GROMACS .gro file of C-alpha atoms in nm:
model
  340
    1UNK     CA    1   5.617   0.395   0.248
    2UNK     CA    2   5.833   0.328   0.597
    3UNK     CA    3   5.661   0.642   0.775
    4UNK     CA    4   5.338   0.539   0.668
    5UNK     CA    5   5.327   0.190   0.793
    6UNK     CA    6   5.551   0.255   1.068
    7UNK     CA    7   5.338   0.560   1.171
    8UNK     CA    8   5.029   0.420   1.162
    9UNK     CA    9   5.150   0.099   1.365
   10UNK     CA   10   5.283   0.347   1.675
   11UNK     CA   11   4.947   0.515   1.663
   12UNK     CA   12   4.747   0.223   1.646
   13UNK     CA   13   4.948   0.046   1.897
   14UNK     CA   14   4.922   0.339   2.142
   15UNK     CA   15   4.548   0.400   2.110
   16UNK     CA   16   4.520  -0.002   2.167
   17UNK     CA   17   4.737   0.036   2.481
   18UNK     CA   18   4.532   0.342   2.635
   19UNK     CA   19   4.198   0.185   2.591
   20UNK     CA   20   4.346  -0.147   2.699
   21UNK     CA   21   4.399   0.057   3.033
   22UNK     CA   22   4.060   0.232   3.044
   23UNK     CA   23   3.874  -0.118   3.060
   24UNK     CA   24   4.024  -0.178   3.369
   25UNK     CA   25   3.783   0.090   3.510
   26UNK     CA   26   3.464  -0.060   3.462
   27UNK     CA   27   3.284  -0.372   3.386
   28UNK     CA   28   3.000  -0.334   3.149
   29UNK     CA   29   3.009  -0.524   2.782
   30UNK     CA   30   2.805  -0.293   2.652
   31UNK     CA   31   3.037   0.012   2.722
   32UNK     CA   32   3.330  -0.208   2.636
   33UNK     CA   33   3.225  -0.322   2.298
   34UNK     CA   34   3.133   0.030   2.210
   35UNK     CA   35   3.496   0.112   2.308
   36UNK     CA   36   3.651  -0.113   2.105
   37UNK     CA   37   3.443  -0.001   1.816
   38UNK     CA   38   3.554   0.363   1.910
   39UNK     CA   39   3.888   0.246   1.897
   40UNK     CA   40   3.872   0.080   1.539
   41UNK     CA   41   3.707   0.405   1.421
   42UNK     CA   42   3.918   0.654   1.624
   43UNK     CA   43   4.247   0.489   1.531
   44UNK     CA   44   4.143   0.484   1.141
   45UNK     CA   45   4.032   0.850   1.148
   46UNK     CA   46   4.345   0.978   1.347
   47UNK     CA   47   4.567   0.808   1.123
   48UNK     CA   48   4.427   0.916   0.803
   49UNK     CA   49   4.421   1.291   0.933
   50UNK     CA   50   4.822   1.241   1.029
   51UNK     CA   51   4.917   1.106   0.712
   52UNK     CA   52   5.006   0.756   0.794
   53UNK     CA   53   4.812   0.447   0.714
   54UNK     CA   54   4.444   0.407   0.882
   55UNK     CA   55   4.402   0.001   0.790
   56UNK     CA   56   4.742  -0.045   0.953
   57UNK     CA   57   4.656   0.174   1.262
   58UNK     CA   58   4.337  -0.050   1.305
   59UNK     CA   59   4.497  -0.385   1.256
   60UNK     CA   60   4.760  -0.334   1.537
   61UNK     CA   61   4.513  -0.124   1.756
   62UNK     CA   62   4.306  -0.483   1.722
   63UNK     CA   63   4.612  -0.684   1.793
   64UNK     CA   64   4.669  -0.488   2.121
   65UNK     CA   65   4.339  -0.484   2.241
   66UNK     CA   66   4.264  -0.850   2.139
   67UNK     CA   67   4.534  -0.982   2.371
   68UNK     CA   68   4.667  -0.750   2.628
   69UNK     CA   69   4.351  -0.551   2.674
   70UNK     CA   70   4.128  -0.878   2.679
   71UNK     CA   71   4.307  -1.049   2.890
   72UNK     CA   72   4.388  -0.752   3.153
   73UNK     CA   73   4.099  -0.542   3.151
   74UNK     CA   74   3.790  -0.768   3.026
   75UNK     CA   75   3.586  -1.014   3.254
   76UNK     CA   76   3.498  -1.360   3.100
   77UNK     CA   77   3.128  -1.209   3.003
   78UNK     CA   78   3.271  -0.905   2.841
   79UNK     CA   79   3.527  -1.128   2.667
   80UNK     CA   80   3.260  -1.363   2.534
   81UNK     CA   81   3.015  -1.028   2.418
   82UNK     CA   82   3.322  -0.856   2.271
   83UNK     CA   83   3.458  -1.196   2.068
   84UNK     CA   84   3.094  -1.221   1.951
   85UNK     CA   85   3.024  -0.914   1.821
   86UNK     CA   86   3.361  -0.880   1.641
   87UNK     CA   87   3.301  -1.227   1.475
   88UNK     CA   88   2.981  -1.104   1.312
   89UNK     CA   89   3.144  -0.757   1.239
   90UNK     CA   90   3.409  -0.960   1.053
   91UNK     CA   91   3.190  -1.121   0.833
   92UNK     CA   92   2.974  -0.837   0.761
   93UNK     CA   93   3.293  -0.615   0.646
   94UNK     CA   94   3.436  -0.920   0.478
   95UNK     CA   95   3.135  -0.924   0.263
   96UNK     CA   96   3.103  -0.541   0.216
   97UNK     CA   97   3.480  -0.531   0.093
   98UNK     CA   98   3.437  -0.798  -0.174
   99UNK     CA   99   3.066  -0.669  -0.293
  100UNK     CA  100   3.294  -0.333  -0.321
  101UNK     CA  101   3.551  -0.532  -0.532
  102UNK     CA  102   3.295  -0.605  -0.723
  103UNK     CA  103   3.143  -0.288  -0.804
  104UNK     CA  104   3.507  -0.186  -0.892
  105UNK     CA  105   3.659  -0.434  -1.092
  106UNK     CA  106   3.485  -0.552  -1.422
  107UNK     CA  107   3.538  -0.872  -1.637
  108UNK     CA  108   3.648  -0.739  -1.922
  109UNK     CA  109   3.926  -0.534  -1.720
  110UNK     CA  110   4.047  -0.806  -1.549
  111UNK     CA  111   4.074  -1.026  -1.861
  112UNK     CA  112   4.256  -0.746  -2.012
  113UNK     CA  113   4.508  -0.731  -1.719
  114UNK     CA  114   4.578  -1.087  -1.729
  115UNK     CA  115   4.958  -1.071  -1.842
  116UNK     CA  116   5.022  -0.833  -1.562
  117UNK     CA  117   4.819  -1.036  -1.314
  118UNK     CA  118   5.087  -1.336  -1.408
  119UNK     CA  119   5.352  -1.109  -1.288
  120UNK     CA  120   5.183  -0.983  -0.958
  121UNK     CA  121   5.123  -1.302  -0.856
  122UNK     CA  122   5.491  -1.409  -0.965
  123UNK     CA  123   5.623  -1.110  -0.755
  124UNK     CA  124   5.401  -1.184  -0.432
  125UNK     CA  125   5.502  -1.542  -0.468
  126UNK     CA  126   5.882  -1.473  -0.507
  127UNK     CA  127   5.846  -1.226  -0.249
  128UNK     CA  128   5.707  -1.509  -0.002
  129UNK     CA  129   5.993  -1.793  -0.138
  130UNK     CA  130   6.275  -1.519   0.006
  131UNK     CA  131   6.111  -1.486   0.291
  132UNK     CA  132   6.029  -1.764   0.400
  133UNK     CA  133   6.315  -1.973   0.285
  134UNK     CA  134   6.552  -1.741   0.305
  135UNK     CA  135   6.494  -1.658   0.679
  136UNK     CA  136   6.494  -2.029   0.768
  137UNK     CA  137   6.897  -2.017   0.847
  138UNK     CA  138   6.806  -1.730   1.085
  139UNK     CA  139   6.514  -1.931   1.273
  140UNK     CA  140   6.769  -2.240   1.309
  141UNK     CA  141   7.036  -1.990   1.444
  142UNK     CA  142   6.800  -1.862   1.688
  143UNK     CA  143   6.728  -2.231   1.804
  144UNK     CA  144   6.391  -2.290   1.648
  145UNK     CA  145   6.267  -2.546   1.424
  146UNK     CA  146   6.143  -2.536   1.077
  147UNK     CA  147   6.138  -2.901   0.879
  148UNK     CA  148   6.104  -2.880   0.520
  149UNK     CA  149   5.777  -2.975   0.503
  150UNK     CA  150   5.649  -2.665   0.716
  151UNK     CA  151   5.874  -2.416   0.516
  152UNK     CA  152   5.711  -2.539   0.188
  153UNK     CA  153   5.327  -2.516   0.340
  154UNK     CA  154   5.433  -2.168   0.472
  155UNK     CA  155   5.521  -2.084   0.132
  156UNK     CA  156   5.215  -2.194  -0.041
  157UNK     CA  157   4.971  -2.150   0.262
  158UNK     CA  158   5.005  -1.709   0.221
  159UNK     CA  159   4.631  -1.646   0.181
  160UNK     CA  160   4.542  -1.298   0.099
  161UNK     CA  161   4.167  -1.170   0.164
  162UNK     CA  162   3.976  -0.850   0.256
  163UNK     CA  163   4.328  -0.656   0.416
  164UNK     CA  164   4.463  -0.590   0.085
  165UNK     CA  165   4.145  -0.532  -0.068
  166UNK     CA  166   4.067  -0.252   0.213
  167UNK     CA  167   4.449  -0.130   0.183
  168UNK     CA  168   4.408  -0.058  -0.215
  169UNK     CA  169   4.051   0.063  -0.189
  170UNK     CA  170   4.099   0.286   0.033
  171UNK     CA  171   4.340   0.479  -0.206
  172UNK     CA  172   4.210   0.818  -0.343
  173UNK     CA  173   4.033   0.807  -0.667
  174UNK     CA  174   4.306   1.074  -0.802
  175UNK     CA  175   4.611   0.812  -0.700
  176UNK     CA  176   4.840   0.725  -0.987
  177UNK     CA  177   4.747   0.397  -1.169
  178UNK     CA  178   4.432   0.293  -0.875
  179UNK     CA  179   4.228   0.084  -1.107
  180UNK     CA  180   4.526  -0.105  -1.266
  181UNK     CA  181   4.650  -0.147  -0.890
  182UNK     CA  182   4.320  -0.261  -0.766
  183UNK     CA  183   4.286  -0.507  -1.045
  184UNK     CA  184   4.589  -0.662  -0.962
  185UNK     CA  185   4.536  -0.692  -0.620
  186UNK     CA  186   4.201  -0.842  -0.657
  187UNK     CA  187   4.374  -1.117  -0.925
  188UNK     CA  188   4.628  -1.173  -0.631
  189UNK     CA  189   4.386  -1.210  -0.360
  190UNK     CA  190   4.165  -1.459  -0.608
  191UNK     CA  191   4.466  -1.665  -0.683
  192UNK     CA  192   4.530  -1.709  -0.319
  193UNK     CA  193   4.206  -1.790  -0.263
  194UNK     CA  194   4.117  -2.061  -0.530
  195UNK     CA  195   4.456  -2.225  -0.614
  196UNK     CA  196   4.640  -2.175  -0.309
  197UNK     CA  197   4.347  -2.233  -0.082
  198UNK     CA  198   4.190  -2.514  -0.269
  199UNK     CA  199   4.510  -2.686  -0.348
  200UNK     CA  200   4.619  -2.707   0.048
  201UNK     CA  201   4.463  -3.053   0.116
  202UNK     CA  202   4.649  -3.193  -0.129
  203UNK     CA  203   4.973  -3.067  -0.051
  204UNK     CA  204   4.940  -3.133   0.320
  205UNK     CA  205   4.883  -3.495   0.227
  206UNK     CA  206   5.144  -3.525  -0.047
  207UNK     CA  207   5.380  -3.398   0.241
  208UNK     CA  208   5.241  -3.643   0.474
  209UNK     CA  209   5.130  -3.349   0.730
  210UNK     CA  210   4.738  -3.444   0.714
  211UNK     CA  211   4.642  -3.641   0.989
  212UNK     CA  212   4.400  -3.917   1.038
  213UNK     CA  213   4.029  -3.803   1.133
  214UNK     CA  214   4.052  -3.713   1.519
  215UNK     CA  215   3.811  -3.920   1.734
  216UNK     CA  216   3.529  -3.616   1.734
  217UNK     CA  217   3.515  -3.624   1.357
  218UNK     CA  218   3.532  -3.994   1.285
  219UNK     CA  219   3.246  -4.069   1.573
  220UNK     CA  220   3.020  -3.766   1.368
  221UNK     CA  221   3.085  -3.978   1.048
  222UNK     CA  222   2.957  -4.318   1.221
  223UNK     CA  223   2.658  -4.116   1.358
  224UNK     CA  224   2.550  -3.986   1.044
  225UNK     CA  225   2.581  -4.327   0.901
  226UNK     CA  226   2.338  -4.477   1.185
  227UNK     CA  227   2.131  -4.203   1.152
  228UNK     CA  228   2.092  -4.279   0.755
  229UNK     CA  229   2.054  -4.651   0.787
  230UNK     CA  230   1.777  -4.582   1.044
  231UNK     CA  231   1.569  -4.366   0.783
  232UNK     CA  232   1.629  -4.637   0.528
  233UNK     CA  233   1.475  -4.886   0.782
  234UNK     CA  234   1.167  -4.661   0.838
  235UNK     CA  235   1.129  -4.601   0.457
  236UNK     CA  236   1.113  -4.973   0.412
  237UNK     CA  237   0.888  -5.014   0.631
  238UNK     CA  238   0.669  -4.736   0.479
  239UNK     CA  239   0.691  -4.938   0.165
  240UNK     CA  240   0.607  -5.250   0.321
  241UNK     CA  241   0.301  -5.124   0.469
  242UNK     CA  242   0.175  -4.987   0.137
  243UNK     CA  243   0.261  -5.298   0.001
  244UNK     CA  244   0.499  -5.150  -0.281
  245UNK     CA  245   0.740  -5.429  -0.221
  246UNK     CA  246   0.715  -5.809  -0.213
  247UNK     CA  247   0.787  -5.976   0.134
  248UNK     CA  248   1.094  -6.130   0.009
  249UNK     CA  249   1.234  -5.807  -0.124
  250UNK     CA  250   1.163  -5.644   0.218
  251UNK     CA  251   1.301  -5.894   0.430
  252UNK     CA  252   1.620  -5.912   0.243
  253UNK     CA  253   1.679  -5.531   0.234
  254UNK     CA  254   1.598  -5.491   0.596
  255UNK     CA  255   1.836  -5.787   0.695
  256UNK     CA  256   2.109  -5.612   0.510
  257UNK     CA  257   2.023  -5.259   0.697
  258UNK     CA  258   2.016  -5.415   1.036
  259UNK     CA  259   2.335  -5.579   1.012
  260UNK     CA  260   2.492  -5.263   0.864
  261UNK     CA  261   2.303  -5.092   1.164
  262UNK     CA  262   2.431  -5.330   1.426
  263UNK     CA  263   2.794  -5.303   1.305
  264UNK     CA  264   2.786  -4.920   1.315
  265UNK     CA  265   2.641  -4.901   1.668
  266UNK     CA  266   2.871  -5.164   1.774
  267UNK     CA  267   3.206  -4.937   1.689
  268UNK     CA  268   3.023  -4.615   1.802
  269UNK     CA  269   3.024  -4.809   2.140
  270UNK     CA  270   3.372  -4.903   2.132
  271UNK     CA  271   3.484  -4.585   2.055
  272UNK     CA  272   3.266  -4.440   2.352
  273UNK     CA  273   3.464  -4.702   2.603
  274UNK     CA  274   3.811  -4.689   2.481
  275UNK     CA  275   3.881  -4.317   2.332
  276UNK     CA  276   3.954  -4.046   2.586
  277UNK     CA  277   3.963  -3.775   2.381
  278UNK     CA  278   3.581  -3.836   2.238
  279UNK     CA  279   3.441  -3.866   2.596
  280UNK     CA  280   3.618  -3.579   2.679
  281UNK     CA  281   3.476  -3.359   2.377
  282UNK     CA  282   3.117  -3.492   2.450
  283UNK     CA  283   3.134  -3.423   2.807
  284UNK     CA  284   3.243  -3.045   2.705
  285UNK     CA  285   2.986  -3.028   2.469
  286UNK     CA  286   2.760  -3.145   2.731
  287UNK     CA  287   2.876  -2.883   3.024
  288UNK     CA  288   2.821  -2.584   2.727
  289UNK     CA  289   2.491  -2.700   2.647
  290UNK     CA  290   2.450  -2.749   3.056
  291UNK     CA  291   2.582  -2.386   3.151
  292UNK     CA  292   2.367  -2.224   2.850
  293UNK     CA  293   2.051  -2.361   3.037
  294UNK     CA  294   2.143  -2.251   3.328
  295UNK     CA  295   2.202  -1.892   3.168
  296UNK     CA  296   1.850  -1.884   3.012
  297UNK     CA  297   1.695  -2.020   3.360
  298UNK     CA  298   1.872  -1.715   3.538
  299UNK     CA  299   1.742  -1.453   3.282
  300UNK     CA  300   1.396  -1.610   3.285
  301UNK     CA  301   1.380  -1.585   3.677
  302UNK     CA  302   1.497  -1.212   3.628
  303UNK     CA  303   1.196  -1.134   3.388
  304UNK     CA  304   0.946  -1.288   3.661
  305UNK     CA  305   1.097  -1.085   3.952
  306UNK     CA  306   1.293  -1.385   4.154
  307UNK     CA  307   1.619  -1.227   4.092
  308UNK     CA  308   1.704  -0.873   4.061
  309UNK     CA  309   1.952  -0.725   3.788
  310UNK     CA  310   2.254  -0.723   4.008
  311UNK     CA  311   2.195  -1.069   4.153
  312UNK     CA  312   2.144  -1.206   3.799
  313UNK     CA  313   2.477  -1.017   3.674
  314UNK     CA  314   2.680  -1.189   3.937
  315UNK     CA  315   2.520  -1.539   3.857
  316UNK     CA  316   2.562  -1.502   3.488
  317UNK     CA  317   2.907  -1.383   3.513
  318UNK     CA  318   3.030  -1.681   3.713
  319UNK     CA  319   2.855  -1.896   3.430
  320UNK     CA  320   3.052  -1.695   3.133
  321UNK     CA  321   3.358  -1.755   3.331
  322UNK     CA  322   3.319  -2.146   3.350
  323UNK     CA  323   3.166  -2.111   2.963
  324UNK     CA  324   3.516  -1.917   2.854
  325UNK     CA  325   3.716  -2.183   3.038
  326UNK     CA  326   3.522  -2.466   2.824
  327UNK     CA  327   3.668  -2.278   2.507
  328UNK     CA  328   4.013  -2.285   2.625
  329UNK     CA  329   4.233  -2.615   2.518
  330UNK     CA  330   4.281  -2.832   2.803
  331UNK     CA  331   4.661  -2.790   2.824
  332UNK     CA  332   4.576  -2.382   2.934
  333UNK     CA  333   4.299  -2.522   3.202
  334UNK     CA  334   4.579  -2.728   3.360
  335UNK     CA  335   4.503  -3.023   3.148
  336UNK     CA  336   4.154  -3.094   3.352
  337UNK     CA  337   3.789  -2.964   3.336
  338UNK     CA  338   3.725  -2.602   3.400
  339UNK     CA  339   3.639  -2.560   3.808
  340UNK     CA  340   3.322  -2.636   3.897
   0.00000   0.00000   0.00000
């Protein structure tokens, strides 16, 4: 087991580091997307041919490319393109993995495995219990802090998904007890997603770790209520024109909705004036939309012949640099907005 896992990690890390070095030699987002794809498939095939874990090799290669490689060898334009490509790929592959699980696992077989599923879930939770609470003294000894409430969240929040399913589905058909392992793994994943995942919010609230809605979320809620109130007023006006309601009923309902609308608009206006976080978020979104409009206009200029391809690439790279800076937290941007 150690040989398979450690060998896969070493091979994946080596391939990821080599590919990260190669990305410094050119700047073409299509070539670099292709390189990351080659790294993923190459790490898997290379590991499998050497008898070590292909899945672990791919994970480690992806970690190296996604951190070290992207930071040292990719331009902002390439980083945005690679991130978008793999975001879609991850969604598609997750869907395929669970589709394959559906082809492998039957409800009848899963129901027969219930006794063993309880044992598997207990073993996984027990291992998590030992790793979280058992290593907490070590964290403290090394100068770290981990409050008790955090430990509870770390323990219960260990969700499983596509990775363990990919590992178990990768076992050969002749592997001993493969069918039982697939059933147990799927059962553990299902338990973590449906039981642990759906109960996380209540646990956070019980531990006092859930925060009040951010100003941005609260602004969205109030704005939605304003839109709903305006829609109701428009509907009442339509009813009045068609003489479906009496004037007295119409006047009473309209007065009630207008009073509510005035109250909601006053609360939103107060948020605009007092909350710096909300203003920063709205400014950030406005900048993002404006940059995307610039990018679209430049591409249209290239199509009409006002710009050549090289000029377009330079101008778009500058816009992508500013777009990327908008995606980073404010503290990473030095506490202010992006360079303009």
